[in-house]
Short mmCIF file of C-alpha atoms in Angstrom, two decimals:
data_model
loop_
_atom_site.label_atom_id
_atom_site.label_comp_id
_atom_site.label_asym_id
_atom_site.label_seq_id
_atom_site.Cartn_x
_atom_site.Cartn_y
_atom_site.Cartn_z
CA MET G 1288 116.82 142.81 108.13
CA LYS G 1289 120.02 144.61 108.55
CA GLU G 1290 120.65 146.49 111.93
CA ARG G 1291 120.69 150.03 110.58
CA LEU G 1292 117.25 149.29 108.91
CA LYS G 1293 115.51 147.96 111.93
CA ALA G 1294 115.16 151.50 113.46
CA TRP G 1295 112.99 152.58 110.44
CA GLY G 1296 110.28 150.04 111.17
CA ASP G 1297 108.21 149.05 108.34
CA THR G 1298 106.11 152.22 107.85
CA LYS G 1299 108.65 154.85 106.69
CA VAL G 1300 108.17 156.17 103.32
CA LEU G 1301 111.19 157.73 101.71
CA SER G 1302 111.26 159.80 98.32
CA ILE G 1303 114.23 158.67 96.24
CA VAL G 1304 115.88 159.49 93.02
CA SER G 1305 117.70 157.12 90.62
CA ALA G 1306 119.42 157.87 87.24
CA PHE G 1307 120.46 155.72 84.32
CA VAL G 1308 124.00 156.99 83.23
CA PHE G 1309 125.42 155.90 79.90
CA ASN G 1310 128.78 156.76 78.41
CA GLN G 1311 129.54 157.81 74.83
CA HIS G 1312 129.59 154.01 73.89
CA GLY G 1313 126.24 153.35 75.29
CA GLU G 1314 127.49 151.42 78.30
CA LEU G 1315 125.31 151.55 81.37
CA LEU G 1316 126.94 152.48 84.69
CA LEU G 1317 125.86 150.11 87.67
CA LEU G 1318 127.03 150.45 91.18
CA ARG G 1319 127.03 147.55 93.68
CA ARG G 1320 125.13 148.17 96.89
CA HIS G 1321 127.00 148.20 100.20
CA SER G 1322 126.49 144.90 102.08
CA GLU G 1323 124.71 146.69 104.99
CA ASP G 1324 122.10 148.41 102.72
CA LEU G 1325 118.79 147.11 101.85
CA GLY G 1326 119.49 144.89 98.87
CA GLY G 1327 123.24 144.54 99.86
CA GLY G 1328 125.52 143.19 97.20
CA GLN G 1329 123.07 143.70 94.51
CA TRP G 1330 123.76 146.03 91.38
CA GLY G 1331 121.77 149.18 90.58
CA ALA G 1332 121.74 152.70 89.19
CA PRO G 1333 123.07 155.49 91.19
CA GLY G 1334 120.65 157.34 93.38
CA GLY G 1335 119.34 157.95 96.98
CA ARG G 1336 116.93 159.83 99.20
CA ILE G 1337 115.60 163.22 98.53
CA GLU G 1338 116.49 165.41 101.49
CA VAL G 1339 113.97 167.66 103.25
CA GLY G 1340 113.42 170.86 101.16
CA GLU G 1341 115.41 169.34 98.13
CA VAL G 1342 113.84 169.05 94.63
CA ALA G 1343 114.37 165.94 92.67
CA GLN G 1344 116.70 167.52 90.20
CA ASP G 1345 119.06 168.73 92.87
CA ALA G 1346 118.93 165.49 94.63
CA ILE G 1347 120.13 163.42 91.72
CA ALA G 1348 122.83 165.92 90.90
CA ARG G 1349 124.04 165.65 94.56
CA GLU G 1350 123.81 161.85 94.55
CA LEU G 1351 125.77 161.54 91.28
CA TYR G 1352 128.43 163.79 92.81
CA GLU G 1353 128.55 161.80 96.02
CA GLU G 1354 128.60 158.48 94.41
CA ILE G 1355 130.62 158.82 91.24
CA GLY G 1356 131.94 162.50 91.21
CA VAL G 1357 129.93 163.76 88.46
CA LYS G 1358 129.46 167.50 88.74
CA ASP G 1359 127.82 168.42 85.48
CA ILE G 1360 124.87 166.43 84.42
CA LYS G 1361 123.04 166.94 81.23
#
């Protein structure tokens, strides 16, 4: 297991969001995970953790902005 994940142990439960993002041509956006992340080097949809006090819709909007710069989601 990667160093930064060892501190979590094996009992931590995280609420996450993820989104499938398509362009006008029907192409799916995939991001390659950082090598230090769980599943490092693999491809996946943008997303991440829901912060304390955040609702899922706000979390995915924040994640899309942080990861790909999208501000207006529909």
